[in-house]
Coordinates of C-alpha atoms in Angstrom, one line a residue:
M951 CA 169.6 41.3 195.4
R952 CA 172.2 41.5 192.7
S953 CA 170.3 44.3 191.0
Y954 CA 170.0 46.2 194.3
V955 CA 173.8 45.9 194.9
A956 CA 174.5 47.1 191.4
M957 CA 172.3 50.1 191.7
K958 CA 173.8 50.9 195.0
R959 CA 177.3 50.9 193.5
I960 CA 176.1 53.2 190.7
F961 CA 174.1 55.7 192.8
S962 CA 176.3 56.0 195.9
P963 CA 179.1 57.9 194.1
L964 CA 176.5 60.1 192.4
L965 CA 174.8 60.9 195.7
L966 CA 178.2 61.8 197.2
V967 CA 178.9 64.2 194.3
L968 CA 175.5 65.9 194.8
V969 CA 176.1 66.3 198.5
L970 CA 179.6 67.8 197.9
W971 CA 178.2 70.1 195.2
N972 CA 175.6 71.4 197.5
R973 CA 178.1 72.0 200.3
G974 CA 180.4 73.8 197.9
G975 CA 178.1 76.8 197.7
A976 CA 176.9 76.3 194.1
T977 CA 174.8 79.1 192.7
T978 CA 171.0 78.5 193.0
S979 CA 167.9 80.5 192.0
L980 CA 165.6 82.3 194.5
T981 CA 162.5 84.4 193.7
L982 CA 161.9 87.7 195.4
R983 CA 158.7 89.9 195.2
V984 CA 159.5 93.6 195.6
L985 CA 156.8 96.3 195.9
T986 CA 157.2 100.1 196.0
Y987 CA 154.2 102.2 197.0
N988 CA 153.8 105.9 197.7
I989 CA 150.9 105.7 200.2
H990 CA 150.0 109.5 200.3
H991 CA 150.0 109.4 204.2
G992 CA 147.2 106.8 204.0
E993 CA 144.7 109.0 202.2
G994 CA 143.0 107.7 199.0
T995 CA 141.8 109.6 196.0
D996 CA 138.4 109.5 197.6
G997 CA 139.6 111.6 200.5
R998 CA 139.4 108.7 203.0
L999 CA 142.3 107.9 205.2
D1000 CA 142.1 104.1 205.3
L1001 CA 145.2 102.0 206.3
S1002 CA 143.2 98.7 206.2
R1003 CA 142.6 99.4 202.5
L1004 CA 146.2 100.1 201.8
A1005 CA 147.3 97.0 203.7
G1006 CA 144.9 95.0 201.6
V1007 CA 146.6 96.3 198.4
V1008 CA 150.0 95.3 199.8
T1009 CA 149.1 91.8 200.9
S1010 CA 147.2 91.1 197.7
V1011 CA 150.5 90.7 195.8
H1012 CA 152.3 88.7 198.5
P1013 CA 155.5 90.9 198.6
D1014 CA 158.7 89.9 200.3
L1015 CA 160.1 93.5 200.5
V1016 CA 158.1 96.7 200.4
A1017 CA 159.3 100.3 200.0
L1018 CA 156.8 102.9 201.3
Q1019 CA 156.9 106.6 200.8
E1020 CA 154.9 109.5 202.4
V1021 CA 154.4 107.7 205.7
D1022 CA 153.0 109.7 208.7
E1023 CA 154.0 108.8 212.3
G1024 CA 151.8 110.3 214.9
T1025 CA 150.8 113.5 212.9
E1026 CA 147.6 115.4 213.5
R1027 CA 146.9 114.8 209.8
A1028 CA 146.8 111.0 210.6
S1029 CA 144.9 111.6 213.9
G1030 CA 148.0 110.7 215.9
V1031 CA 148.2 107.1 214.4
D1032 CA 151.5 105.4 214.1
E1033 CA 150.9 104.4 210.4
L1034 CA 153.8 102.1 210.0
A1035 CA 153.1 100.1 213.2
E1036 CA 149.5 99.7 212.0
L1037 CA 150.5 98.6 208.5
A1038 CA 153.0 96.2 210.0
R1039 CA 150.3 94.7 212.2
L1040 CA 147.8 94.4 209.3
T1041 CA 150.3 92.9 206.9
D1042 CA 152.2 90.8 209.5
L1043 CA 155.6 92.0 208.2
H1044 CA 158.7 93.4 209.9
A1045 CA 159.0 97.2 209.7
A1046 CA 161.4 100.1 209.9
F1047 CA 160.8 103.9 209.6
G1048 CA 163.1 106.5 208.1
K1049 CA 162.3 110.0 209.3
A1050 CA 162.7 112.8 206.7
M1051 CA 161.3 115.6 208.9
D1052 CA 159.2 116.6 211.8
Y1053 CA 155.7 117.3 210.6
W1054 CA 152.4 118.5 212.2
G1055 CA 153.0 117.2 215.7
G1056 CA 154.7 113.9 214.5
E1057 CA 157.1 112.7 211.9
Y1058 CA 157.0 112.1 208.1
G1059 CA 159.2 110.0 205.9
V1060 CA 159.7 106.6 204.2
A1061 CA 159.5 103.0 205.5
V1062 CA 160.3 99.4 204.7
L1063 CA 158.2 96.3 205.3
S1064 CA 159.9 92.9 205.1
R1065 CA 159.0 89.3 205.3
W1066 CA 162.3 88.6 207.1
P1067 CA 163.7 90.2 210.3
L1068 CA 165.8 93.3 209.7
L1069 CA 169.5 92.7 210.5
R1070 CA 170.6 96.4 210.1
T1071 CA 168.9 99.7 209.4
H1072 CA 170.4 103.0 208.4
N1073 CA 168.6 106.3 207.6
D1074 CA 170.5 108.7 205.3
P1075 CA 169.2 112.3 204.8
L1076 CA 169.6 113.3 201.2
P1077 CA 171.3 116.4 199.8
N1078 CA 168.7 119.2 199.8
L1079 CA 168.4 122.9 199.1
A1080 CA 167.5 125.0 202.1
D1081 CA 164.0 125.9 200.9
H1082 CA 163.0 122.4 199.8
E1083 CA 161.2 119.6 201.7
P1084 CA 163.8 117.3 203.4
R1085 CA 164.2 113.9 201.8
T1086 CA 165.8 110.7 203.1
A1087 CA 166.8 107.1 202.1
L1088 CA 166.2 104.2 204.5
T1089 CA 168.4 101.1 204.0
V1090 CA 167.8 97.8 205.7
E1091 CA 169.7 94.5 205.4
V1092 CA 167.9 91.2 205.4
A1093 CA 168.9 87.6 205.0
V1094 CA 166.5 86.0 202.4
G1095 CA 165.0 82.7 203.3
D1096 CA 166.9 79.7 204.6
G1097 CA 170.5 80.2 203.4
G1098 CA 169.6 82.9 200.9
P1099 CA 171.7 86.0 200.2
R1100 CA 171.9 89.1 202.3
I1101 CA 170.2 92.0 200.5
A1102 CA 170.6 95.7 201.1
F1103 CA 167.2 97.2 200.4
T1104 CA 166.6 101.0 200.2
S1105 CA 163.3 103.0 200.2
T1106 CA 163.6 106.6 199.1
H1107 CA 161.6 109.6 197.9
F1108 CA 163.2 112.2 195.8
D1109 CA 162.5 116.0 195.6
Q1110 CA 159.5 116.9 193.5
A1111 CA 160.4 120.5 192.4
R1112 CA 160.2 121.4 188.7
D1113 CA 164.0 122.2 188.7
P1114 CA 165.8 118.8 188.7
E1115 CA 168.9 120.1 190.5
N1116 CA 168.0 118.6 193.8
R1117 CA 167.0 115.2 192.3
L1118 CA 170.3 115.1 190.4
A1119 CA 172.2 115.7 193.7
Q1120 CA 170.2 113.0 195.4
A1121 CA 170.8 110.5 192.6
R1122 CA 174.5 111.2 192.6
Y1123 CA 174.6 110.8 196.4
L1124 CA 172.9 107.4 196.3
N1125 CA 175.1 106.2 193.5
E1126 CA 178.1 106.9 195.7
R1127 CA 176.5 105.8 199.0
L1128 CA 174.8 102.5 197.9
V1129 CA 176.8 101.1 195.0
R1130 CA 179.2 98.3 195.9
E1131 CA 181.8 97.0 193.4
D1132 CA 181.2 93.3 194.4
D1133 CA 178.3 91.0 193.7
S1134 CA 176.3 92.0 196.8
A1135 CA 172.6 91.9 196.2
T1136 CA 171.3 95.5 196.3
I1137 CA 167.9 97.0 195.5
L1138 CA 166.8 100.7 195.4
A1139 CA 163.1 101.4 195.3
G1140 CA 160.8 104.4 195.7
D1141 CA 159.2 107.5 194.2
L1142 CA 162.0 109.2 192.3
N1143 CA 159.8 112.0 190.9
A1144 CA 161.6 111.6 187.6
R1145 CA 160.3 110.3 184.2
P1146 CA 162.2 107.5 182.6
D1147 CA 163.8 109.8 179.9
T1148 CA 165.3 112.4 182.3
P1149 CA 168.9 113.2 183.3
V1150 CA 168.1 111.9 186.8
M1151 CA 167.2 108.4 185.6
D1152 CA 170.1 108.5 183.1
M1153 CA 172.5 109.1 186.1
L1154 CA 171.0 106.3 188.1
Q1155 CA 171.0 103.9 185.2
E1156 CA 174.8 104.4 184.9
R1157 CA 175.0 102.2 188.0
W1158 CA 171.7 100.4 188.3
T1159 CA 169.4 98.3 186.1
N1160 CA 165.8 99.6 185.7
P1161 CA 163.3 96.8 184.8
P1162 CA 160.7 98.3 182.5
A1163 CA 157.1 98.4 183.9
V1164 CA 154.3 97.0 181.7
D1165 CA 150.6 97.6 181.6
P1166 CA 148.4 98.9 183.2
S1167 CA 149.9 102.4 182.9
P1168 CA 149.8 104.6 186.0
I1169 CA 146.6 106.5 186.3
G1170 CA 146.3 109.9 188.1
P1171 CA 143.3 111.0 190.3
S1172 CA 141.7 112.6 187.2
G1173 CA 141.5 109.2 185.6
R1174 CA 144.0 110.2 182.9
P1175 CA 147.3 108.3 182.4
R1176 CA 150.2 109.8 184.4
L1177 CA 153.9 109.7 183.9
R1178 CA 155.8 107.0 185.6
V1179 CA 157.9 108.1 188.7
D1180 CA 158.1 105.0 190.8
Y1181 CA 160.9 102.5 190.3
V1182 CA 162.6 99.4 191.5
L1183 CA 166.3 99.4 190.6
I1184 CA 168.7 96.5 191.0
R1185 CA 172.4 95.5 191.2
P1186 CA 174.3 93.6 190.0
A1187 CA 172.6 93.0 186.7
T1188 CA 174.4 89.8 186.1
R1189 CA 172.9 88.2 189.3
W1190 CA 169.3 89.2 188.8
R1191 CA 166.7 88.0 186.3
V1192 CA 163.5 90.0 186.0
V1193 CA 160.5 87.6 186.1
E1194 CA 157.8 90.2 186.1
S1195 CA 157.4 94.0 186.3
S1196 CA 154.0 95.6 186.5
I1197 CA 151.8 98.4 187.9
V1198 CA 149.2 97.1 190.3
D1199 CA 145.8 98.0 189.0
E1200 CA 144.5 99.9 192.1
A1201 CA 143.7 103.6 191.7
V1202 CA 141.8 104.6 194.9
A1203 CA 143.8 103.7 198.0
S1204 CA 146.5 106.3 197.1
D1205 CA 147.3 108.8 194.5
H1206 CA 150.0 106.4 193.2
R1207 CA 149.7 102.9 192.0
P1208 CA 152.1 100.4 193.5
L1209 CA 154.9 98.9 191.3
L1210 CA 155.6 95.2 191.7
V1211 CA 158.8 93.7 190.4
V1212 CA 159.4 89.9 190.7
L1213 CA 163.1 89.0 190.6
E1214 CA 165.1 85.8 190.5
W1215 CA 168.5 85.9 192.3
T1216 CA 170.9 83.5 190.5
G1217 CA 174.0 84.4 192.5
P1218 CA 175.6 82.6 195.5
R1219 CA 173.3 81.8 198.4

């Protein structure tokens, strides 16, 4: 009995300290799996339009947030299928669509899939020259897990013309539109149609951190290595730790391979 009373006297104050520390909003870590994937309107390198196959690629890496590009909504090319609704059903994730333009009897643009409900969504048309295909950036806000941070997550697809003028304008716009000066958790993901060593990426990396992707290298439809154009960019650098960054080894479901970045948030929850 004496030993029990002594232990109680020792541990009760310690327990109180731990409870108060937890209530005080101390920083804790939380892991987040982020995927970006240009799905080529559902058509693989074998010429088959197969959303079930794409959904299998997505679910195989158990993502929390997914940025999709080249998504068809009710187009003749997709036989009238609402591609995002079908992918959301197959992956059991929440979804939002960002229209870039009307296309072939339907709509075409980018999308987001999320493990958590979407608290807010906003679709921003990007700066664009008159004779170029319209592009957009879809931003959603989610609350991560139980008591986790609110994250602003953006899916986008930059212009693909040889001249980088449009991409530079789009990068400049998103730097001004998305970047906050506080410690808010922010992620920008998508097909930026820019190699790592270009002025477009230099401009973005003035405000964002770009985790390097590791093997396997992206492979084009010909089977030859292709230059990297898909990215997951993060802010603020002081609050994120990169656990993993890799290209998913799947070369048939789309003409792009998905990029998976696993992050640890170490800021306030």
